Amino acid sequence: MDEGLRSELSKQGIFTTTLEDLYNWGRKNSIWPLQFGLACCAIEMIATTMARYDLARFGAEIFRPSPRQADLMIVAGTVTKKMAPQVVRLYNQMPEPKYVIAMGACAISGGPFKQGYNVLKGIDRYIPVDVHIPGCPPRPEALIHAFMTLQRQIDEQKLTGPDRPRHLVADAPSEFPVPQFGEHDLVPSKNPEVWQPPHSGRTE
Amino acid sequence: MIAPLDTLARRIQEAVPGARVEVVPNDSPAAQPSLLVDSAHALAIARFLRDEPSLRFDYASNVAGVDWLDSVTKTKTKVKKIVDGVEKEVEETVETKRPGYLEVVYHLYSMNLKHGPLIIRQRTGNRAELNRVASLISVWRGCEFQEREVYDLYGVVFDGHPDLRRILMWEGFKDHPMRKDYVQPDDFEYEPTPHDEVLGRAKEHYPK
Ligand code: SF4
C-alpha cells in the first residue's frame, strides 16, 4: 500500500495495516527470554530486568524457566566447553521462531579466557547468533540496545520470498548438532555450517 | 606463633615415628619456607597438626598443585688441574639432573589460635605412574573439591579420597591441562593484536 495514501487515511481515522506488519509487530513485542545465566554477565542481565532499567517496557518481562516457552536465548556469560552441549541442547528445545543474543566478550569470543583450554571461543560456533554485544560485562543499556536491534530485525522481516526468516522455510534446520565430549576437546570443535574461522583480512 | 619450622619438623618426627619431614627453603621474595612430608605418614602428620593443642591447625585454606619438569642444573666450579706439567685453574661444569615430580601444597591456618599459614607439601614419585599421594580429607573436610581439582588439572591421584572424579573438565577427557607439557587442541583463531606465545601460534595459522 502506498505510504502517502496510508497516512492520508490515518488522518481520516482509518487505520490500515498488512498481515506482515501485524505479525511482526506481535512477535517483536512479546519476546520472552529463557531464564538462565552462565557467569558475571548474567548479573547485568538480571539488573536489566529490574525496575531501574525495566526490560518489561519492551515486552520481555517474562523470563521463562522452560525452553519450551521461550523465544529468546540470552547467552549471558562464559560458555565453558563442559557447558556448551547443554546450551546447544536448550536452544534445540526452544520452538521456532527463536532468537539468540550473545551477551558479553565471553559469549561472543571467549573474552578474557580466549585461547584457554576450557572455554568455548564463542557460542556462535554451534548456534546462529542474531545480535552480538561486546563488553565485559555490557551495561544494561547495551543489552537493551541489543534487544531493540533484535526488534528492528524482526520488524524488517519479509514473510514471503527468498529471504524470509528461517522459521518460515520448511527445510531450514531448527535444531543444531549437540557437540560431544571428546578426549581432548569438544567433537566437533565447531559447526562449519554455522561458523567459519575468520580471515586475517590480509591478502597478497 | 608457630615455632620455627625445623623445631616443628622435629616435634612432628617425635610425634609420628618414622615420618620423614624436611624443611623446604624458599629464596624467592616471598621467603616462605614449607614442610615437605612423606605421603606414607601424611595423614598421621596432618592429624597431629590439627589435634596438637599448641598447633591446632583446624583450617586448610587452599590446596594447590605444582608441576615440576625434569630439570638439569649446571654449576660451574673452578678446579686446579695439572696441564702440561703446569698447575692451572680450569672451569668445570657439573650437571645435576633432577627427575620431575608433581607436588601438592596445603596452606594451613589455625582459626582457634589465630596463627598461620603453615605450608605443607607432598610429592609424587614421578610425573607418570608414581602419581599417588595421601588424601587429607579425613582431617580437613574442605580439601575435597580442591583435591579433585588437583587430580583433574595435574593428574595426582589421592589415596583415600572418597569421590575422586574430574571437577572442571568432563569424564573422558584425557589430558591434565595445568601440566607444563600439556598440548592444547589446535584451535587458534585470528586475533588483531597477538603477542608472546599467541604471536607464535598466530604466525603458524596465519602466515601472511
Ligand atoms: S564478558 Fe566479562 S562480565 Fe561477561 S561473563 Fe565474561 S568475564 Fe564475566
Short mmCIF file of C-alpha atoms and ligand atoms in Angstrom, two decimals:
data_model
loop_
_atom_site.label_atom_id
_atom_site.label_comp_id
_atom_site.label_asym_id
_atom_site.label_seq_id
_atom_site.Cartn_x
_atom_site.Cartn_y
_atom_site.Cartn_z
CA MET A 1 0.00 0.00 0.00
CA ASP A 2 1.22 3.45 -0.81
CA GLU A 3 2.69 5.25 2.23
CA GLY A 4 1.10 8.59 1.34
CA LEU A 5 -2.34 7.07 1.00
CA ARG A 6 -1.92 5.26 4.27
CA SER A 7 -1.04 8.40 6.19
CA GLU A 8 -3.86 10.26 4.45
CA LEU A 9 -6.28 7.55 5.55
CA SER A 10 -4.98 7.55 9.11
CA LYS A 11 -5.67 11.30 9.29
CA GLN A 12 -9.25 10.45 8.45
CA GLY A 13 -9.38 7.92 11.26
CA ILE A 14 -8.96 4.87 9.07
CA PHE A 15 -6.25 2.53 10.22
CA THR A 16 -4.79 0.19 7.62
CA THR A 17 -2.15 -2.45 8.05
CA THR A 18 -0.84 -5.59 6.43
CA LEU A 19 -0.74 -9.09 7.76
CA GLU A 20 3.05 -8.93 7.67
CA ASP A 21 3.19 -5.78 9.79
CA LEU A 22 0.74 -7.18 12.26
CA TYR A 23 2.58 -10.47 12.53
CA ASN A 24 5.98 -8.82 13.01
CA TRP A 25 4.55 -6.29 15.44
CA GLY A 26 3.12 -9.06 17.55
CA ARG A 27 6.31 -11.09 17.54
CA LYS A 28 8.66 -8.25 18.28
CA ASN A 29 6.69 -7.04 21.27
CA SER A 30 6.45 -10.28 23.17
CA ILE A 31 9.90 -11.81 23.09
CA TRP A 32 10.16 -13.98 26.15
CA PRO A 33 13.74 -14.74 27.13
CA LEU A 34 14.90 -18.02 28.52
CA GLN A 35 15.75 -17.71 32.19
CA PHE A 36 19.35 -18.79 32.52
CA GLY A 37 22.69 -17.16 33.11
CA LEU A 38 26.19 -18.53 32.87
CA ALA A 39 28.56 -16.11 34.59
CA CYS A 40 29.08 -12.49 35.66
CA CYS A 41 27.21 -11.08 32.63
CA ALA A 42 24.06 -12.72 33.96
CA ILE A 43 24.10 -10.28 36.87
CA GLU A 44 23.90 -7.41 34.40
CA MET A 45 21.08 -9.19 32.59
CA ILE A 46 19.21 -9.52 35.88
CA ALA A 47 19.76 -5.81 36.54
CA THR A 48 18.29 -5.05 33.11
CA THR A 49 15.06 -6.75 34.02
CA MET A 50 14.69 -4.97 37.34
CA ALA A 51 12.82 -1.74 37.95
CA ARG A 52 15.65 0.68 37.20
CA TYR A 53 16.26 -0.45 33.61
CA ASP A 54 12.98 -2.29 33.21
CA LEU A 55 13.18 -4.59 30.21
CA ALA A 56 9.42 -5.03 30.62
CA ARG A 57 8.97 -1.82 28.62
CA PHE A 58 9.96 -3.86 25.57
CA GLY A 59 7.64 -6.76 26.15
CA ALA A 60 10.23 -9.07 27.58
CA GLU A 61 9.38 -9.04 31.25
CA ILE A 62 8.57 -12.72 31.45
CA PHE A 63 11.66 -14.87 31.72
CA ARG A 64 10.60 -18.43 31.10
CA PRO A 65 12.24 -21.17 33.12
CA SER A 66 11.44 -23.68 30.37
CA PRO A 67 12.93 -23.56 26.86
CA ARG A 68 9.58 -24.76 25.50
CA GLN A 69 8.02 -21.40 26.34
CA ALA A 70 10.91 -19.13 25.42
CA ASP A 71 11.57 -17.14 22.21
CA LEU A 72 14.94 -15.66 23.01
CA MET A 73 18.12 -17.11 24.41
CA ILE A 74 20.37 -14.52 26.03
CA VAL A 75 23.73 -16.25 26.34
CA ALA A 76 24.92 -14.18 29.27
CA GLY A 77 28.35 -15.25 30.35
CA THR A 78 31.25 -17.59 29.81
CA VAL A 79 30.39 -20.74 27.91
CA THR A 80 32.77 -23.41 29.14
CA LYS A 81 33.35 -26.43 26.96
CA LYS A 82 31.70 -28.52 29.64
CA MET A 83 28.57 -26.35 29.46
CA ALA A 84 28.40 -25.87 25.68
CA PRO A 85 26.48 -29.09 24.86
CA GLN A 86 23.79 -28.17 27.37
CA VAL A 87 23.45 -24.67 25.91
CA VAL A 88 23.02 -26.11 22.41
CA ARG A 89 20.51 -28.63 23.72
CA LEU A 90 18.49 -25.87 25.39
CA TYR A 91 18.49 -23.97 22.11
CA ASN A 92 17.29 -27.06 20.26
CA GLN A 93 14.43 -27.41 22.72
CA MET A 94 13.12 -23.92 22.03
CA PRO A 95 10.30 -23.71 19.49
CA GLU A 96 10.63 -21.59 16.35
CA PRO A 97 10.72 -18.65 15.86
CA LYS A 98 13.70 -18.29 18.18
CA TYR A 99 16.49 -15.77 18.54
CA VAL A 100 19.88 -15.61 20.25
CA ILE A 101 21.66 -12.63 21.79
CA ALA A 102 25.30 -13.36 22.67
CA MET A 103 25.96 -11.04 25.58
CA GLY A 104 29.48 -10.07 26.57
CA ALA A 105 33.03 -10.74 25.48
CA CYS A 106 32.89 -14.34 26.69
CA ALA A 107 29.79 -15.36 24.82
CA ILE A 108 30.91 -13.75 21.57
CA SER A 109 34.57 -14.81 21.59
CA GLY A 110 35.74 -16.44 24.79
CA GLY A 111 36.64 -12.99 26.13
CA PRO A 112 39.34 -12.88 28.78
CA PHE A 113 39.54 -16.67 28.63
CA LYS A 114 40.10 -16.96 24.90
CA GLN A 115 42.99 -19.31 23.99
CA GLY A 116 42.38 -21.12 27.29
CA TYR A 117 41.79 -24.84 27.48
CA ASN A 118 38.28 -24.97 28.86
CA VAL A 119 36.34 -22.06 27.38
CA LEU A 120 34.47 -22.05 24.11
CA LYS A 121 35.63 -19.28 21.77
CA GLY A 122 32.10 -18.01 21.22
CA ILE A 123 28.69 -19.66 21.21
CA ASP A 124 28.29 -18.82 17.51
CA ARG A 125 30.37 -21.91 16.79
CA TYR A 126 27.35 -24.09 17.39
CA ILE A 127 24.19 -21.98 17.10
CA PRO A 128 23.28 -18.99 14.93
CA VAL A 129 23.50 -15.71 16.84
CA ASP A 130 21.29 -12.74 15.88
CA VAL A 131 22.91 -9.98 17.93
CA HIS A 132 26.40 -9.85 19.46
CA ILE A 133 27.10 -7.37 22.28
CA PRO A 134 30.70 -6.64 23.25
CA GLY A 135 31.62 -5.59 26.77
CA CYS A 136 32.83 -7.18 29.94
CA PRO A 137 30.13 -7.04 31.11
CA PRO A 138 27.97 -4.95 28.75
CA ARG A 139 25.93 -2.38 30.63
CA PRO A 140 22.16 -2.84 30.87
CA GLU A 141 21.78 -0.11 28.25
CA ALA A 142 23.81 -2.25 25.88
CA LEU A 143 21.54 -5.21 26.45
CA ILE A 144 18.51 -3.00 25.86
CA HIS A 145 20.15 -1.75 22.69
CA ALA A 146 20.71 -5.33 21.57
CA PHE A 147 17.11 -6.03 22.34
CA MET A 148 15.92 -3.08 20.27
CA THR A 149 18.24 -4.18 17.46
CA LEU A 150 16.62 -7.57 17.54
CA GLN A 151 13.17 -5.97 17.47
CA ARG A 152 14.21 -3.93 14.45
CA GLN A 153 15.46 -7.07 12.74
CA ILE A 154 12.15 -8.80 13.37
CA ASP A 155 10.23 -5.77 12.16
CA GLU A 156 12.07 -5.79 8.84
CA GLN A 157 11.45 -9.44 8.09
CA LYS A 158 9.56 -10.33 4.91
CA LEU A 159 7.20 -13.21 5.30
CA THR A 160 7.43 -14.35 1.71
CA GLY A 161 10.18 -14.50 -0.84
CA PRO A 162 13.67 -15.97 -0.76
CA ASP A 163 14.90 -14.07 2.31
CA ARG A 164 12.02 -14.94 4.57
CA PRO A 165 13.02 -15.88 8.12
CA ARG A 166 14.24 -19.34 8.96
CA HIS A 167 11.10 -20.50 10.71
CA LEU A 168 9.09 -19.99 7.55
CA VAL A 169 11.42 -22.09 5.40
CA ALA A 170 10.20 -25.65 5.64
CA ASP A 171 13.54 -27.38 5.19
CA ALA A 172 15.74 -24.97 7.16
CA PRO A 173 17.16 -26.56 10.31
CA SER A 174 15.73 -25.53 13.64
CA GLU A 175 17.96 -27.86 15.63
CA PHE A 176 21.73 -27.96 15.51
CA PRO A 177 24.05 -30.87 16.34
CA VAL A 178 24.98 -31.07 20.00
CA PRO A 179 28.77 -31.37 20.40
CA GLN A 180 30.09 -34.43 22.21
CA PHE A 181 32.74 -34.59 24.91
CA GLY A 182 35.90 -35.85 23.22
CA GLU A 183 39.21 -36.98 24.66
CA HIS A 184 40.94 -33.66 24.11
CA ASP A 185 38.25 -31.21 23.01
CA LEU A 186 34.61 -30.98 22.05
CA VAL A 187 33.79 -33.06 18.96
CA PRO A 188 33.27 -31.36 16.57
CA SER A 189 35.04 -28.23 17.81
CA LYS A 190 32.75 -26.09 15.67
CA ASN A 191 29.82 -26.48 13.34
CA PRO A 192 31.10 -25.40 9.91
CA GLU A 193 27.51 -24.89 8.68
CA VAL A 194 27.07 -22.12 11.23
CA TRP A 195 30.54 -20.69 11.61
CA GLN A 196 33.81 -20.41 9.69
CA PRO A 197 37.10 -19.19 11.19
CA PRO A 198 37.76 -15.51 10.48
CA HIS A 199 40.26 -14.43 7.89
CA SER A 200 43.09 -12.14 8.85
CA GLY A 201 41.98 -9.70 6.18
CA ARG A 202 45.48 -9.51 4.79
CA THR A 203 45.90 -10.59 1.20
CA GLU A 204 48.81 -10.87 -1.25
CA MET B 1 53.06 -18.05 66.89
CA ILE B 2 54.32 -21.16 65.23
CA ALA B 3 57.74 -22.34 66.25
CA PRO B 4 60.50 -22.19 63.63
CA LEU B 5 59.96 -24.85 61.02
CA ASP B 6 62.92 -27.02 61.94
CA THR B 7 61.69 -27.21 65.54
CA LEU B 8 58.26 -28.07 64.25
CA ALA B 9 59.73 -30.73 61.97
CA ARG B 10 61.49 -32.30 64.95
CA ARG B 11 58.29 -32.30 67.00
CA ILE B 12 56.44 -33.97 64.16
CA GLN B 13 59.08 -36.65 63.90
CA GLU B 14 58.80 -37.29 67.63
CA ALA B 15 55.03 -37.50 67.48
CA VAL B 16 54.82 -39.58 64.32
CA PRO B 17 57.54 -42.20 64.42
CA GLY B 18 59.13 -42.94 61.09
CA ALA B 19 57.84 -39.80 59.41
CA ARG B 20 60.17 -38.03 57.04
CA VAL B 21 59.81 -34.28 57.31
CA GLU B 22 62.04 -31.85 55.52
CA VAL B 23 62.14 -28.07 55.57
CA VAL B 24 61.96 -26.67 52.04
CA PRO B 25 63.57 -23.23 51.98
CA ASN B 26 62.18 -20.55 49.72
CA ASP B 27 64.61 -17.99 48.39
CA SER B 28 62.07 -16.08 46.35
CA PRO B 29 60.90 -12.66 47.64
CA ALA B 30 58.04 -14.39 49.50
CA ALA B 31 60.64 -16.14 51.68
CA GLN B 32 58.03 -18.54 52.94
CA PRO B 33 59.56 -21.90 53.79
CA SER B 34 57.44 -25.01 53.94
CA LEU B 35 57.49 -28.57 55.21
CA LEU B 36 57.83 -31.50 52.85
CA VAL B 37 56.12 -34.54 54.36
CA ASP B 38 56.17 -38.08 53.06
CA SER B 39 52.90 -39.43 51.73
CA ALA B 40 53.01 -42.60 53.79
CA HIS B 41 52.77 -40.60 57.00
CA ALA B 42 50.99 -37.50 55.68
CA LEU B 43 47.66 -38.43 57.23
CA ALA B 44 49.16 -39.03 60.69
CA ILE B 45 51.14 -35.79 60.42
CA ALA B 46 48.02 -33.88 59.39
CA ARG B 47 46.12 -35.31 62.31
CA PHE B 48 48.92 -34.29 64.65
CA LEU B 49 48.97 -30.75 63.24
CA ARG B 50 45.24 -30.44 63.73
CA ASP B 51 44.92 -32.03 67.16
CA GLU B 52 48.06 -30.94 68.99
CA PRO B 53 46.82 -28.27 71.46
CA SER B 54 49.66 -25.86 70.78
CA LEU B 55 49.22 -26.03 66.99
CA ARG B 56 45.51 -26.63 66.28
CA PHE B 57 45.68 -26.16 62.50
CA ASP B 58 41.95 -26.52 62.05
CA TYR B 59 41.58 -24.86 58.65
CA ALA B 60 43.12 -25.84 55.30
CA SER B 61 42.51 -22.74 53.26
CA ASN B 62 43.98 -23.86 50.00
CA VAL B 63 45.20 -26.91 48.15
CA ALA B 64 47.32 -26.31 45.09
CA GLY B 65 49.22 -28.40 42.59
CA VAL B 66 52.64 -27.76 41.13
CA ASP B 67 54.21 -29.47 38.16
CA TRP B 68 58.00 -29.76 38.24
CA LEU B 69 59.50 -30.93 34.99
CA ASP B 70 62.78 -32.85 34.77
CA SER B 71 65.49 -30.30 35.22
CA VAL B 72 69.20 -30.05 34.71
CA THR B 73 71.16 -27.51 36.73
CA LYS B 74 74.64 -26.60 35.63
CA THR B 75 77.09 -25.35 38.21
CA LYS B 76 80.49 -24.08 37.29
CA THR B 77 83.35 -24.84 39.63
CA LYS B 78 86.98 -23.93 39.40
CA VAL B 79 89.24 -26.91 39.73
CA LYS B 80 93.00 -26.96 39.86
CA LYS B 81 94.49 -29.31 37.31
CA ILE B 82 97.90 -30.05 36.06
CA VAL B 83 98.01 -29.32 32.37
CA ASP B 84 101.33 -29.95 30.57
CA GLY B 85 103.12 -30.08 33.86
CA VAL B 86 101.83 -26.66 34.91
CA GLU B 87 99.16 -26.24 37.53
CA LYS B 88 96.22 -24.27 36.13
CA GLU B 89 92.78 -23.31 37.23
CA VAL B 90 90.22 -24.83 34.92
CA GLU B 91 86.47 -24.23 34.93
CA GLU B 92 84.41 -27.37 35.04
CA THR B 93 80.64 -27.62 34.69
CA VAL B 94 78.86 -30.19 36.76
CA GLU B 95 75.37 -31.19 35.64
CA THR B 96 72.89 -32.28 38.26
CA LYS B 97 69.76 -33.94 36.93
CA ARG B 98 66.61 -33.81 38.96
CA PRO B 99 63.76 -36.00 37.77
CA GLY B 100 60.38 -34.31 37.59
CA TYR B 101 57.56 -34.80 40.03
CA LEU B 102 54.17 -33.39 40.94
CA GLU B 103 53.59 -31.58 44.17
CA VAL B 104 50.52 -30.87 46.25
CA VAL B 105 50.68 -27.86 48.56
CA TYR B 106 48.38 -27.31 51.52
CA HIS B 107 48.04 -23.96 53.28
CA LEU B 108 47.03 -24.42 56.90
CA TYR B 109 45.74 -21.89 59.39
CA SER B 110 44.51 -22.06 62.94
CA MET B 111 41.25 -20.21 63.46
CA ASN B 112 41.42 -21.13 67.10
CA LEU B 113 44.88 -19.89 67.93
CA LYS B 114 44.95 -17.33 65.12
CA HIS B 115 48.18 -18.33 63.52
CA GLY B 116 49.31 -19.48 60.13
CA PRO B 117 49.91 -20.11 57.39
CA LEU B 118 51.83 -23.32 57.69
CA ILE B 119 52.58 -24.78 54.29
CA ILE B 120 52.99 -28.50 53.87
CA ARG B 121 53.83 -30.30 50.65
CA GLN B 122 53.53 -33.83 49.39
CA ARG B 123 55.47 -35.04 46.37
CA THR B 124 54.77 -37.84 43.95
CA GLY B 125 57.48 -40.26 42.88
CA ASN B 126 57.46 -39.03 39.29
CA ARG B 127 55.17 -37.45 36.73
CA ALA B 128 53.86 -40.70 35.25
CA GLU B 129 52.85 -43.87 37.06
CA LEU B 130 54.07 -42.98 40.57
CA ASN B 131 51.48 -40.25 40.90
CA ARG B 132 49.86 -41.09 44.22
CA VAL B 133 49.78 -39.06 47.42
CA ALA B 134 47.60 -39.32 50.52
CA SER B 135 44.27 -37.53 50.65
CA LEU B 136 43.84 -35.35 53.72
CA ILE B 137 40.05 -35.11 53.56
CA SER B 138 39.54 -37.13 56.72
CA VAL B 139 41.41 -34.39 58.57
CA TRP B 140 40.23 -31.30 56.66
CA ARG B 141 36.87 -31.90 55.00
CA GLY B 142 37.24 -28.76 52.89
CA CYS B 143 40.02 -30.34 50.84
CA GLU B 144 37.56 -32.48 48.93
CA PHE B 145 36.86 -30.29 45.90
CA GLN B 146 40.36 -28.86 45.82
CA GLU B 147 41.96 -32.28 45.75
CA ARG B 148 39.57 -33.18 42.94
CA GLU B 149 40.73 -30.10 41.10
CA VAL B 150 44.40 -31.06 41.54
CA TYR B 151 43.52 -34.53 40.27
CA ASP B 152 41.71 -33.03 37.30
CA LEU B 153 44.30 -30.48 36.26
CA TYR B 154 47.56 -32.22 37.28
CA GLY B 155 46.72 -35.92 37.39
CA VAL B 156 47.72 -36.50 41.01
CA VAL B 157 45.80 -39.46 42.48
CA PHE B 158 44.76 -39.06 46.10
CA ASP B 159 44.66 -42.31 48.05
CA GLY B 160 41.68 -42.33 50.40
CA HIS B 161 39.64 -39.70 48.55
CA PRO B 162 36.02 -40.88 48.65
CA ASP B 163 34.93 -39.31 45.37
CA LEU B 164 37.88 -38.71 43.09
CA ARG B 165 36.30 -37.51 39.85
CA ARG B 166 37.18 -34.72 37.48
CA ILE B 167 35.60 -31.43 38.51
CA LEU B 168 36.27 -28.78 35.83
CA MET B 169 36.77 -30.96 32.77
CA TRP B 170 34.45 -33.79 31.79
CA GLU B 171 34.78 -37.51 32.41
CA GLY B 172 36.52 -39.00 29.41
CA PHE B 173 38.85 -36.02 28.98
CA LYS B 174 42.34 -37.49 28.73
CA ASP B 175 44.72 -34.62 29.46
CA HIS B 176 45.71 -32.66 32.53
CA PRO B 177 45.62 -29.05 31.35
CA MET B 178 47.77 -27.43 34.01
CA ARG B 179 50.74 -29.71 33.37
CA LYS B 180 53.57 -27.84 31.75
CA ASP B 181 53.75 -30.24 28.80
CA TYR B 182 50.02 -30.05 28.06
CA VAL B 183 49.32 -29.68 24.35
CA GLN B 184 46.19 -27.66 23.59
CA PRO B 185 43.84 -28.61 20.80
CA ASP B 186 44.91 -26.82 17.66
CA ASP B 187 42.15 -24.24 17.59
CA PHE B 188 43.92 -20.93 17.33
CA GLU B 189 41.87 -18.11 15.87
CA TYR B 190 42.75 -14.81 14.33
CA GLU B 191 43.48 -12.06 16.84
CA PRO B 192 44.19 -8.48 15.84
CA THR B 193 46.94 -7.94 18.43
CA PRO B 194 48.71 -11.22 19.16
CA HIS B 195 51.76 -11.19 21.38
CA ASP B 196 54.20 -13.59 23.08
CA GLU B 197 53.17 -17.20 22.83
CA VAL B 198 50.00 -16.30 20.97
CA LEU B 199 52.07 -14.46 18.37
CA GLY B 200 53.85 -17.72 17.56
CA ARG B 201 50.59 -19.52 17.09
CA ALA B 202 49.24 -16.64 15.03
CA LYS B 203 52.18 -16.93 12.65
CA GLU B 204 51.60 -20.66 12.29
CA HIS B 205 47.95 -20.26 11.45
CA TYR B 206 48.03 -17.01 9.53
CA PRO B 207 51.39 -16.95 7.77
CA LYS B 208 50.51 -13.87 5.74
S1 SF4 C 1 32.31 -10.99 29.39
FE1 SF4 C 1 33.25 -10.38 31.34
S2 SF4 C 1 31.49 -10.00 32.69
FE2 SF4 C 1 30.76 -11.21 30.96
S3 SF4 C 1 30.86 -13.35 31.62
FE3 SF4 C 1 32.78 -12.86 30.55
S4 SF4 C 1 34.18 -12.23 32.18
FE4 SF4 C 1 32.12 -12.13 33.02
#
